[in-house]
Amino acid sequence: MPGHKRLMDFPNPYSVDITEIEGFDNLHHAEGIISRSQERAARLYGSVRAYYLINGSTCGILAAVSAAVPRGSSVLIARNCHKAVYHAIYLRELKADYIYPEYMESGIQGKIDPAQIESRLDENPSVKAVVITSPTYDGVVSDVAEIADAAHRHDAVLIVDEAHGAHFGFHPVFPENATRLGADAVIMSVHKTLPSFTQTALLHLCSERISTKEVEKFLRIYESSSPSYILMAGIERSLEMIEEDGKQLFENYVGNLKQFREKTAKLKHLRLIGQKNSKACDFDIGKILIETGGSMSGHELQQILRERYHLELEMAGVNYATAMTSIMDTKEGFDRLADALCEIDEKIIETGFNFTPRDIYGSMTKKMEIFEAEESNHTVVPLEKSEGRVCACYISLYPPGIPIIVPGEEIEAENIYNIQKCKKLGYEVDGVGKNIEVVK
Ligand SMILES: Cc1ncc(COP(=O)(O)O)c(C=O)c1O
């Protein structure tokens, strides 16, 4: 990220950095040029209404969750959601019921099972909103249509965090966009997988089930009152590009991805994850997940690629590393990565490294709601003595920003062991140093 890969032409930013002067509309009450641009975005994705966002998917998620249900209500959320979803839950004092993803064989978090959503909604009819992430940071797609049906049968809305899926629906190799699959609100970061500036995103409403008045109210609260015209122009520019040249750009991109997969098919130790299987309803092949196959940590692989090959990956998971690609990546870039992986693979010695996300993102016990834990009195204890305490903060690896522990959950011995192990392996664990904040 960002998906423009620093290869876009753009006017001098100062020349387009204006404010809401006559003729240039106002993002918070769009009626002119911004409104027309947003209508184009809705047409392109097949939604009922689209909003340009200049505070990232983060503010779209905050606004959609806040608008979907009244303060204090119950929501069902995938436990592998991004921290923005938890922040919305905190701000609106929501009661959160969690559903855990399935796990793929490599220990990577897989899809959310629609049957489980159905049965949890049967058990808890007060839930009026379901939130899932599809695709995940790892490119795993859930069955949005089935989940939307289950939610609607229970009179609940479905909000899809599609931050990593703004490119979905533009080529048959990529999954269909959640905007066309029955979700009620879909939030996508244009900056992640399309060629736009960091912080740009779209919020789509795809039905009348969530009030536009409420969404707009919350966008006014969560989003800057001085929206950047540079960022908005970036969204406009990338959507225009998709509309006008998308077919060709995606054909080239998919050609490069296919060639890359052919070139790396002979890897013996490293393994590219990314086939559809029973634990992933679909998969974004634009995400190149390189599993280290028992040889080293993802962090070590990331370092080798950076230091020896000058290739910067998106992130390192515990047993894999991820390269994020877009229509802007060049054939030369794909070839360099494929050659580097083949060379590294030749020299790999198996070490029996065996640590996966499944070890880290275990099932947690909720003792309090997030807002109750955040607003109670806190104290600080050494991490190694925190077993059994109720966590008062978020603990996560960043990226991907999925909390390992959220406020209100009980810290287990396994969490302490795994956090310490991550730190020893060189991963940054947000929210915890030698000490950890707990409920007093
Ligand atoms: C799954 C997911 N959702 C939401 C976000 C937030 O997106 P943004 O950075 O556009 O605010 C991220 C950011 O990495 C993410 O990975």
PDB file of N, CA and C in Angstrom, residues 338-418:
ATOM      1  N   ALA A 338       9.426 -12.801  -7.792  1.00  0.00           N
ATOM      2  CA  ALA A 338       9.429 -14.250  -8.095  1.00  0.00           C
ATOM      3  C   ALA A 338      10.867 -14.778  -8.078  1.00  0.00           C
ATOM      4  N   ASP A 339      11.793 -14.046  -8.714  1.00  0.00           N
ATOM      5  CA  ASP A 339      13.189 -14.513  -8.756  1.00  0.00           C
ATOM      6  C   ASP A 339      13.775 -14.575  -7.354  1.00  0.00           C
ATOM      7  N   ALA A 340      13.481 -13.548  -6.551  1.00  0.00           N
ATOM      8  CA  ALA A 340      14.027 -13.523  -5.188  1.00  0.00           C
ATOM      9  C   ALA A 340      13.495 -14.709  -4.389  1.00  0.00           C
ATOM     10  N   LEU A 341      12.209 -14.995  -4.510  1.00  0.00           N
ATOM     11  CA  LEU A 341      11.631 -16.103  -3.734  1.00  0.00           C
ATOM     12  C   LEU A 341      12.240 -17.436  -4.166  1.00  0.00           C
ATOM     13  N   CYS A 342      12.441 -17.603  -5.487  1.00  0.00           N
ATOM     14  CA  CYS A 342      13.028 -18.867  -5.975  1.00  0.00           C
ATOM     15  C   CYS A 342      14.452 -19.023  -5.430  1.00  0.00           C
ATOM     16  N   GLU A 343      15.203 -17.908  -5.416  1.00  0.00           N
ATOM     17  CA  GLU A 343      16.584 -17.967  -4.918  1.00  0.00           C
ATOM     18  C   GLU A 343      16.608 -18.285  -3.412  1.00  0.00           C
ATOM     19  N   ILE A 344      15.749 -17.621  -2.656  1.00  0.00           N
ATOM     20  CA  ILE A 344      15.700 -17.868  -1.195  1.00  0.00           C
ATOM     21  C   ILE A 344      15.315 -19.323  -0.953  1.00  0.00           C
ATOM     22  N   ASP A 345      14.339 -19.791  -1.707  1.00  0.00           N
ATOM     23  CA  ASP A 345      13.809 -21.148  -1.538  1.00  0.00           C
ATOM     24  C   ASP A 345      14.905 -22.207  -1.719  1.00  0.00           C
ATOM     25  N   GLU A 346      15.794 -21.959  -2.680  1.00  0.00           N
ATOM     26  CA  GLU A 346      16.885 -22.900  -2.964  1.00  0.00           C
ATOM     27  C   GLU A 346      17.770 -23.115  -1.737  1.00  0.00           C
ATOM     28  N   LYS A 347      17.933 -22.020  -0.952  1.00  0.00           N
ATOM     29  CA  LYS A 347      18.906 -22.083   0.152  1.00  0.00           C
ATOM     30  C   LYS A 347      18.261 -22.407   1.497  1.00  0.00           C
ATOM     31  N   ILE A 348      16.973 -22.630   1.495  1.00  0.00           N
ATOM     32  CA  ILE A 348      16.282 -22.786   2.789  1.00  0.00           C
ATOM     33  C   ILE A 348      16.644 -24.090   3.485  1.00  0.00           C
ATOM     34  N   ILE A 349      16.838 -23.965   4.794  1.00  0.00           N
ATOM     35  CA  ILE A 349      17.042 -25.164   5.610  1.00  0.00           C
ATOM     36  C   ILE A 349      15.863 -25.222   6.575  1.00  0.00           C
ATOM     37  N   GLU A 350      15.195 -26.338   6.619  1.00  0.00           N
ATOM     38  CA  GLU A 350      14.039 -26.485   7.518  1.00  0.00           C
ATOM     39  C   GLU A 350      14.515 -26.398   8.974  1.00  0.00           C
ATOM     40  N   THR A 351      13.810 -25.599   9.782  1.00  0.00           N
ATOM     41  CA  THR A 351      14.212 -25.483  11.188  1.00  0.00           C
ATOM     42  C   THR A 351      13.125 -26.007  12.122  1.00  0.00           C
ATOM     43  N   GLY A 352      12.008 -26.381  11.548  1.00  0.00           N
ATOM     44  CA  GLY A 352      10.895 -26.843  12.379  1.00  0.00           C
ATOM     45  C   GLY A 352      10.125 -25.687  12.990  1.00  0.00           C
ATOM     46  N   PHE A 353      10.322 -24.471  12.444  1.00  0.00           N
ATOM     47  CA  PHE A 353       9.584 -23.311  12.960  1.00  0.00           C
ATOM     48  C   PHE A 353       8.088 -23.609  12.879  1.00  0.00           C
ATOM     49  N   ASN A 354       7.412 -23.448  14.005  1.00  0.00           N
ATOM     50  CA  ASN A 354       6.011 -23.870  14.015  1.00  0.00           C
ATOM     51  C   ASN A 354       5.204 -22.955  14.931  1.00  0.00           C
ATOM     52  N   PHE A 355       4.811 -21.826  14.390  1.00  0.00           N
ATOM     53  CA  PHE A 355       4.055 -20.839  15.171  1.00  0.00           C
ATOM     54  C   PHE A 355       3.117 -20.190  14.164  1.00  0.00           C
ATOM     55  N   THR A 356       1.831 -20.205  14.422  1.00  0.00           N
ATOM     56  CA  THR A 356       0.892 -19.690  13.421  1.00  0.00           C
ATOM     57  C   THR A 356      -0.101 -18.716  14.056  1.00  0.00           C
ATOM     58  N   PRO A 357      -0.840 -17.971  13.235  1.00  0.00           N
ATOM     59  CA  PRO A 357      -1.826 -17.051  13.808  1.00  0.00           C
ATOM     60  C   PRO A 357      -2.834 -17.771  14.700  1.00  0.00           C
ATOM     61  N   ARG A 358      -3.068 -19.050  14.410  1.00  0.00           N
ATOM     62  CA  ARG A 358      -4.021 -19.808  15.232  1.00  0.00           C
ATOM     63  C   ARG A 358      -3.580 -19.838  16.698  1.00  0.00           C
ATOM     64  N   ASP A 359      -2.240 -19.857  16.926  1.00  0.00           N
ATOM     65  CA  ASP A 359      -1.730 -19.849  18.303  1.00  0.00           C
ATOM     66  C   ASP A 359      -2.024 -18.507  18.977  1.00  0.00           C
ATOM     67  N   ILE A 360      -2.011 -17.446  18.180  1.00  0.00           N
ATOM     68  CA  ILE A 360      -2.107 -16.095  18.757  1.00  0.00           C
ATOM     69  C   ILE A 360      -3.551 -15.648  18.971  1.00  0.00           C
ATOM     70  N   TYR A 361      -4.384 -15.915  17.940  1.00  0.00           N
ATOM     71  CA  TYR A 361      -5.759 -15.411  18.015  1.00  0.00           C
ATOM     72  C   TYR A 361      -6.696 -16.494  18.543  1.00  0.00           C
ATOM     73  N   GLY A 362      -6.473 -16.871  19.806  1.00  0.00           N
ATOM     74  CA  GLY A 362      -7.319 -17.912  20.401  1.00  0.00           C
ATOM     75  C   GLY A 362      -8.666 -17.347  20.817  1.00  0.00           C
ATOM     76  N   SER A 363      -9.545 -18.246  21.204  1.00  0.00           N
ATOM     77  CA  SER A 363     -10.882 -17.849  21.658  1.00  0.00           C
ATOM     78  C   SER A 363     -10.764 -17.236  23.064  1.00  0.00           C
ATOM     79  N   MET A 364     -11.389 -16.092  23.285  1.00  0.00           N
ATOM     80  CA  MET A 364     -11.226 -15.356  24.546  1.00  0.00           C
ATOM     81  C   MET A 364     -12.511 -15.411  25.379  1.00  0.00           C
ATOM     82  N   THR A 365     -12.361 -15.165  26.674  1.00  0.00           N
ATOM     83  CA  THR A 365     -13.534 -15.105  27.546  1.00  0.00           C
ATOM     84  C   THR A 365     -13.833 -13.653  27.865  1.00  0.00           C
ATOM     85  N   LYS A 366     -15.067 -13.242  27.522  1.00  0.00           N
ATOM     86  CA  LYS A 366     -15.452 -11.843  27.786  1.00  0.00           C
ATOM     87  C   LYS A 366     -15.994 -11.728  29.203  1.00  0.00           C
ATOM     88  N   LYS A 367     -15.422 -10.811  29.965  1.00  0.00           N
ATOM     89  CA  LYS A 367     -15.881 -10.599  31.343  1.00  0.00           C
ATOM     90  C   LYS A 367     -16.701  -9.325  31.461  1.00  0.00           C
ATOM     91  N   MET A 368     -16.449  -8.385  30.582  1.00  0.00           N
ATOM     92  CA  MET A 368     -17.144  -7.085  30.620  1.00  0.00           C
ATOM     93  C   MET A 368     -17.309  -6.593  29.199  1.00  0.00           C
ATOM     94  N   GLU A 369     -18.247  -5.677  28.986  1.00  0.00           N
ATOM     95  CA  GLU A 369     -18.333  -5.019  27.681  1.00  0.00           C
ATOM     96  C   GLU A 369     -17.109  -4.099  27.526  1.00  0.00           C
ATOM     97  N   ILE A 370     -16.801  -3.754  26.286  1.00  0.00           N
ATOM     98  CA  ILE A 370     -15.613  -2.931  26.025  1.00  0.00           C
ATOM     99  C   ILE A 370     -15.705  -1.591  26.772  1.00  0.00           C
ATOM    100  N   PHE A 371     -16.862  -0.928  26.677  1.00  0.00           N
ATOM    101  CA  PHE A 371     -16.958   0.403  27.300  1.00  0.00           C
ATOM    102  C   PHE A 371     -16.877   0.300  28.817  1.00  0.00           C
ATOM    103  N   GLU A 372     -17.393  -0.810  29.382  1.00  0.00           N
ATOM    104  CA  GLU A 372     -17.316  -0.961  30.843  1.00  0.00           C
ATOM    105  C   GLU A 372     -15.862  -1.108  31.277  1.00  0.00           C
ATOM    106  N   ALA A 373     -15.116  -1.922  30.524  1.00  0.00           N
ATOM    107  CA  ALA A 373     -13.712  -2.134  30.884  1.00  0.00           C
ATOM    108  C   ALA A 373     -12.899  -0.861  30.683  1.00  0.00           C
ATOM    109  N   GLU A 374     -13.178  -0.163  29.576  1.00  0.00           N
ATOM    110  CA  GLU A 374     -12.387   1.048  29.295  1.00  0.00           C
ATOM    111  C   GLU A 374     -12.668   2.126  30.319  1.00  0.00           C
ATOM    112  N   GLU A 375     -13.900   2.155  30.841  1.00  0.00           N
ATOM    113  CA  GLU A 375     -14.252   3.260  31.731  1.00  0.00           C
ATOM    114  C   GLU A 375     -14.184   2.916  33.214  1.00  0.00           C
ATOM    115  N   SER A 376     -13.754   1.715  33.530  1.00  0.00           N
ATOM    116  CA  SER A 376     -13.582   1.376  34.949  1.00  0.00           C
ATOM    117  C   SER A 376     -12.189   1.862  35.389  1.00  0.00           C
ATOM    118  N   ASN A 377     -11.888   1.716  36.677  1.00  0.00           N
ATOM    119  CA  ASN A 377     -10.555   2.114  37.148  1.00  0.00           C
ATOM    120  C   ASN A 377      -9.520   1.089  36.689  1.00  0.00           C
ATOM    121  N   HIS A 378      -8.381   1.599  36.287  1.00  0.00           N
ATOM    122  CA  HIS A 378      -7.335   0.720  35.748  1.00  0.00           C
ATOM    123  C   HIS A 378      -6.104   0.703  36.654  1.00  0.00           C
ATOM    124  N   THR A 379      -5.339  -0.333  36.501  1.00  0.00           N
ATOM    125  CA  THR A 379      -4.022  -0.350  37.127  1.00  0.00           C
ATOM    126  C   THR A 379      -3.064  -1.051  36.163  1.00  0.00           C
ATOM    127  N   VAL A 380      -1.798  -1.016  36.502  1.00  0.00           N
ATOM    128  CA  VAL A 380      -0.802  -1.597  35.598  1.00  0.00           C
ATOM    129  C   VAL A 380      -0.100  -2.732  36.329  1.00  0.00           C
ATOM    130  N   VAL A 381       0.027  -3.883  35.668  1.00  0.00           N
ATOM    131  CA  VAL A 381       0.737  -5.015  36.298  1.00  0.00           C
ATOM    132  C   VAL A 381       1.766  -5.552  35.304  1.00  0.00           C
ATOM    133  N   PRO A 382       2.822  -6.213  35.826  1.00  0.00           N
ATOM    134  CA  PRO A 382       3.778  -6.813  34.887  1.00  0.00           C
ATOM    135  C   PRO A 382       3.057  -7.853  34.029  1.00  0.00           C
ATOM    136  N   LEU A 383       3.397  -7.894  32.746  1.00  0.00           N
ATOM    137  CA  LEU A 383       2.732  -8.827  31.825  1.00  0.00           C
ATOM    138  C   LEU A 383       2.732 -10.247  32.391  1.00  0.00           C
ATOM    139  N   GLU A 384       3.895 -10.686  32.915  1.00  0.00           N
ATOM    140  CA  GLU A 384       3.974 -12.101  33.333  1.00  0.00           C
ATOM    141  C   GLU A 384       3.102 -12.406  34.555  1.00  0.00           C
ATOM    142  N   LYS A 385       2.598 -11.315  35.208  1.00  0.00           N
ATOM    143  CA  LYS A 385       1.745 -11.572  36.383  1.00  0.00           C
ATOM    144  C   LYS A 385       0.281 -11.227  36.082  1.00  0.00           C
ATOM    145  N   SER A 386      -0.058 -11.141  34.810  1.00  0.00           N
ATOM    146  CA  SER A 386      -1.409 -10.630  34.478  1.00  0.00           C
ATOM    147  C   SER A 386      -2.435 -11.733  34.234  1.00  0.00           C
ATOM    148  N   GLU A 387      -2.040 -12.997  34.385  1.00  0.00           N
ATOM    149  CA  GLU A 387      -3.000 -14.077  34.126  1.00  0.00           C
ATOM    150  C   GLU A 387      -4.243 -13.930  35.017  1.00  0.00           C
ATOM    151  N   GLY A 388      -5.401 -14.061  34.404  1.00  0.00           N
ATOM    152  CA  GLY A 388      -6.656 -14.002  35.170  1.00  0.00           C
ATOM    153  C   GLY A 388      -7.192 -12.592  35.327  1.00  0.00           C
ATOM    154  N   ARG A 389      -6.392 -11.572  34.985  1.00  0.00           N
ATOM    155  CA  ARG A 389      -6.867 -10.195  35.103  1.00  0.00           C
ATOM    156  C   ARG A 389      -7.711  -9.836  33.877  1.00  0.00           C
ATOM    157  N   VAL A 390      -8.572  -8.805  34.057  1.00  0.00           N
ATOM    158  CA  VAL A 390      -9.389  -8.367  32.915  1.00  0.00           C
ATOM    159  C   VAL A 390      -8.632  -7.249  32.204  1.00  0.00           C
ATOM    160  N   CYS A 391      -8.391  -7.447  30.939  1.00  0.00           N
ATOM    161  CA  CYS A 391      -7.587  -6.496  30.168  1.00  0.00           C
ATOM    162  C   CYS A 391      -8.352  -5.171  30.027  1.00  0.00           C
ATOM    163  N   ALA A 392      -7.622  -4.066  30.088  1.00  0.00           N
ATOM    164  CA  ALA A 392      -8.264  -2.749  29.979  1.00  0.00           C
ATOM    165  C   ALA A 392      -7.849  -2.036  28.691  1.00  0.00           C
ATOM    166  N   CYS A 393      -7.077  -2.725  27.857  1.00  0.00           N
ATOM    167  CA  CYS A 393      -6.588  -2.068  26.629  1.00  0.00           C
ATOM    168  C   CYS A 393      -6.629  -3.056  25.463  1.00  0.00           C
ATOM    169  N   TYR A 394      -6.257  -2.558  24.288  1.00  0.00           N
ATOM    170  CA  TYR A 394      -6.201  -3.424  23.105  1.00  0.00           C
ATOM    171  C   TYR A 394      -4.777  -3.928  22.928  1.00  0.00           C
ATOM    172  N   ILE A 395      -4.644  -5.224  22.703  1.00  0.00           N
ATOM    173  CA  ILE A 395      -3.330  -5.788  22.403  1.00  0.00           C
ATOM    174  C   ILE A 395      -3.416  -6.329  20.973  1.00  0.00           C
ATOM    175  N   SER A 396      -2.535  -5.840  20.112  1.00  0.00           N
ATOM    176  CA  SER A 396      -2.600  -6.340  18.732  1.00  0.00           C
ATOM    177  C   SER A 396      -1.234  -6.292  18.059  1.00  0.00           C
ATOM    178  N   LEU A 397      -1.122  -7.100  17.019  1.00  0.00           N
ATOM    179  CA  LEU A 397       0.030  -6.972  16.130  1.00  0.00           C
ATOM    180  C   LEU A 397      -0.406  -5.983  15.071  1.00  0.00           C
ATOM    181  N   TYR A 398       0.455  -4.993  14.758  1.00  0.00           N
ATOM    182  CA  TYR A 398       0.070  -4.033  13.728  1.00  0.00           C
ATOM    183  C   TYR A 398       1.139  -3.939  12.656  1.00  0.00           C
ATOM    184  N   PRO A 399       0.769  -4.118  11.382  1.00  0.00           N
ATOM    185  CA  PRO A 399      -0.482  -4.690  10.918  1.00  0.00           C
ATOM    186  C   PRO A 399      -0.627  -6.135  11.387  1.00  0.00           C
ATOM    187  N   PRO A 400      -1.833  -6.695  11.364  1.00  0.00           N
ATOM    188  CA  PRO A 400      -3.057  -6.260  10.697  1.00  0.00           C
ATOM    189  C   PRO A 400      -4.026  -5.447  11.572  1.00  0.00           C
ATOM    190  N   GLY A 401      -3.716  -5.192  12.831  1.00  0.00           N
ATOM    191  CA  GLY A 401      -4.634  -4.372  13.640  1.00  0.00           C
ATOM    192  C   GLY A 401      -5.866  -5.124  14.121  1.00  0.00           C
ATOM    193  N   ILE A 402      -5.777  -6.455  14.121  1.00  0.00           N
ATOM    194  CA  ILE A 402      -6.871  -7.268  14.694  1.00  0.00           C
ATOM    195  C   ILE A 402      -6.510  -7.509  16.156  1.00  0.00           C
ATOM    196  N   PRO A 403      -7.361  -7.115  17.092  1.00  0.00           N
ATOM    197  CA  PRO A 403      -6.948  -7.278  18.484  1.00  0.00           C
ATOM    198  C   PRO A 403      -6.803  -8.747  18.909  1.00  0.00           C
ATOM    199  N   ILE A 404      -5.696  -9.038  19.589  1.00  0.00           N
ATOM    200  CA  ILE A 404      -5.510 -10.361  20.199  1.00  0.00           C
ATOM    201  C   ILE A 404      -6.379 -10.398  21.452  1.00  0.00           C
ATOM    202  N   ILE A 405      -6.346  -9.276  22.198  1.00  0.00           N
ATOM    203  CA  ILE A 405      -7.204  -9.131  23.389  1.00  0.00           C
ATOM    204  C   ILE A 405      -7.889  -7.766  23.282  1.00  0.00           C
ATOM    205  N   VAL A 406      -9.174  -7.723  23.613  1.00  0.00           N
ATOM    206  CA  VAL A 406      -9.864  -6.421  23.660  1.00  0.00           C
ATOM    207  C   VAL A 406     -10.219  -6.117  25.114  1.00  0.00           C
ATOM    208  N   PRO A 407     -10.441  -4.835  25.432  1.00  0.00           N
ATOM    209  CA  PRO A 407     -10.793  -4.500  26.810  1.00  0.00           C
ATOM    210  C   PRO A 407     -12.002  -5.324  27.257  1.00  0.00           C
ATOM    211  N   GLY A 408     -11.928  -5.826  28.476  1.00  0.00           N
ATOM    212  CA  GLY A 408     -13.044  -6.615  29.012  1.00  0.00           C
ATOM    213  C   GLY A 408     -12.810  -8.111  28.909  1.00  0.00           C
ATOM    214  N   GLU A 409     -11.739  -8.532  28.201  1.00  0.00           N
ATOM    215  CA  GLU A 409     -11.475  -9.974  28.091  1.00  0.00           C
ATOM    216  C   GLU A 409     -10.439 -10.404  29.131  1.00  0.00           C
ATOM    217  N   GLU A 410     -10.559 -11.665  29.526  1.00  0.00           N
ATOM    218  CA  GLU A 410      -9.660 -12.185  30.559  1.00  0.00           C
ATOM    219  C   GLU A 410      -8.328 -12.609  29.933  1.00  0.00           C
ATOM    220  N   ILE A 411      -7.238 -12.157  30.550  1.00  0.00           N
ATOM    221  CA  ILE A 411      -5.904 -12.508  30.027  1.00  0.00           C
ATOM    222  C   ILE A 411      -5.568 -13.934  30.461  1.00  0.00           C
ATOM    223  N   GLU A 412      -5.177 -14.756  29.487  1.00  0.00           N
ATOM    224  CA  GLU A 412      -4.864 -16.157  29.811  1.00  0.00           C
ATOM    225  C   GLU A 412      -3.361 -16.402  29.717  1.00  0.00           C
ATOM    226  N   ALA A 413      -2.936 -17.479  30.387  1.00  0.00           N
ATOM    227  CA  ALA A 413      -1.497 -17.807  30.394  1.00  0.00           C
ATOM    228  C   ALA A 413      -0.974 -17.930  28.958  1.00  0.00           C
ATOM    229  N   GLU A 414      -1.801 -18.510  28.103  1.00  0.00           N
ATOM    230  CA  GLU A 414      -1.427 -18.698  26.694  1.00  0.00           C
ATOM    231  C   GLU A 414      -1.181 -17.358  25.985  1.00  0.00           C
ATOM    232  N   ASN A 415      -2.013 -16.348  26.332  1.00  0.00           N
ATOM    233  CA  ASN A 415      -1.824 -15.021  25.729  1.00  0.00           C
ATOM    234  C   ASN A 415      -0.457 -14.468  26.118  1.00  0.00           C
ATOM    235  N   ILE A 416      -0.119 -14.614  27.404  1.00  0.00           N
ATOM    236  CA  ILE A 416       1.145 -14.049  27.900  1.00  0.00           C
ATOM    237  C   ILE A 416       2.317 -14.717  27.186  1.00  0.00           C
ATOM    238  N   TYR A 417       2.247 -16.040  27.106  1.00  0.00           N
ATOM    239  CA  TYR A 417       3.308 -16.804  26.448  1.00  0.00           C
ATOM    240  C   TYR A 417       3.459 -16.366  24.980  1.00  0.00           C
ATOM    241  N   ASN A 418       2.319 -16.247  24.291  1.00  0.00           N
ATOM    242  CA  ASN A 418       2.381 -15.922  22.858  1.00  0.00           C
ATOM    243  C   ASN A 418       2.808 -14.478  22.600  1.00  0.00           C
TER     244      ASN A 418
END
